[in-house]
Amino acid sequence: MPLLARGRLLGRVDPARSGRTLIACQLSLDTPTAAEPMARALVEAAAWVGCDSVRLDRVEPPHLAPRLAAALAALT
C-alpha cells in the first residue's frame, strides 16, 4: 500500500493482521519526515480494521525504525 501525503509518495507498507494487531510486514520510507505521517496512517488503518495495536516487522531503511516507533508510541 502506498503512503501519499500532499500528493507525494512518501513510503509503502505491506500490511497483515494477527488477531487485533496490524502488522507492518515490510515498510519503506522515502524520507525521514515520512515517519510521522506513516505512523498516523498505520494507527488509522489499524482502527479501521478493528485492531488496537500496530507491530513493525521490517523497516527500510533500518535507521528510521526508531523514529517511526517513537511516532507510533506518541499516538497510542
Short mmCIF file of C-alpha atoms in Angstrom, two decimals:
data_model
loop_
_atom_site.label_atom_id
_atom_site.label_comp_id
_atom_site.label_asym_id
_atom_site.label_seq_id
_atom_site.Cartn_x
_atom_site.Cartn_y
_atom_site.Cartn_z
CA MET A 1 0.00 0.00 0.00
CA PRO A 2 1.38 3.43 -0.82
CA LEU A 3 1.56 6.30 1.65
CA LEU A 4 0.65 9.56 -0.03
CA ALA A 5 0.87 12.95 1.66
CA ARG A 6 0.28 16.26 -0.08
CA GLY A 7 0.23 14.46 -3.41
CA ARG A 8 3.66 12.86 -2.93
CA LEU A 9 4.59 9.22 -2.43
CA LEU A 10 6.39 9.05 0.93
CA GLY A 11 6.52 5.33 1.61
CA ARG A 12 4.96 1.92 1.22
CA VAL A 13 3.71 -0.74 3.58
CA ASP A 14 2.76 -4.39 3.21
CA PRO A 15 0.19 -4.87 5.99
CA ALA A 16 -1.13 -8.03 7.58
CA ARG A 17 -3.23 -8.76 10.61
CA SER A 18 -2.87 -11.13 13.53
CA GLY A 19 -5.79 -11.02 15.93
CA ARG A 20 -6.19 -7.39 16.99
CA THR A 21 -2.72 -6.37 15.81
CA LEU A 22 -1.99 -4.68 12.49
CA ILE A 23 1.43 -5.85 11.30
CA ALA A 24 3.63 -3.79 9.02
CA CYS A 25 5.43 -6.77 7.49
CA GLN A 26 7.56 -4.71 5.13
CA LEU A 27 7.59 -0.94 5.39
CA SER A 28 9.70 1.53 3.46
CA LEU A 29 10.06 5.25 4.00
CA ASP A 30 11.36 7.57 1.31
CA THR A 31 12.43 10.34 3.71
CA PRO A 32 12.93 10.69 7.48
CA THR A 33 9.99 13.10 7.65
CA ALA A 34 7.70 10.35 6.34
CA ALA A 35 7.85 8.56 9.71
CA GLU A 36 5.19 10.69 11.39
CA PRO A 37 2.63 10.54 8.53
CA MET A 38 3.25 6.78 8.26
CA ALA A 39 2.63 6.35 11.98
CA ARG A 40 -0.66 8.24 11.70
CA ALA A 41 -1.67 6.17 8.67
CA LEU A 42 -0.88 2.90 10.47
CA VAL A 43 -2.90 3.89 13.54
CA GLU A 44 -5.84 4.96 11.35
CA ALA A 45 -5.64 1.74 9.32
CA ALA A 46 -5.50 -0.35 12.50
CA ALA A 47 -8.63 1.31 13.86
CA TRP A 48 -10.38 0.92 10.51
CA VAL A 49 -9.88 -2.87 10.52
CA GLY A 50 -10.65 -3.29 14.23
CA CYS A 51 -7.10 -3.58 15.54
CA ASP A 52 -5.90 -1.89 18.70
CA SER A 53 -2.15 -2.20 18.20
CA VAL A 54 0.47 -1.93 15.48
CA ARG A 55 3.63 -4.03 15.15
CA LEU A 56 6.59 -3.16 12.93
CA ASP A 57 8.42 -6.14 11.46
CA ARG A 58 10.83 -4.74 8.87
CA VAL A 59 11.53 -1.06 8.23
CA GLU A 60 13.64 0.18 5.34
CA PRO A 61 15.91 1.99 5.77
CA PRO A 62 16.53 0.42 9.20
CA HIS A 63 17.90 3.61 10.76
CA LEU A 64 14.39 5.15 10.53
CA ALA A 65 12.78 2.37 12.62
CA PRO A 66 13.36 4.17 15.97
CA ARG A 67 11.83 7.39 14.66
CA LEU A 68 8.79 5.52 13.35
CA ALA A 69 8.43 3.53 16.59
CA ALA A 70 8.58 6.77 18.62
CA ALA A 71 5.94 8.35 16.41
CA LEU A 72 3.69 5.30 16.88
CA ALA A 73 4.21 5.36 20.66
CA ALA A 74 3.23 9.03 20.77
CA LEU A 75 -0.08 8.22 19.06
CA THR A 76 -1.06 5.25 21.21
#
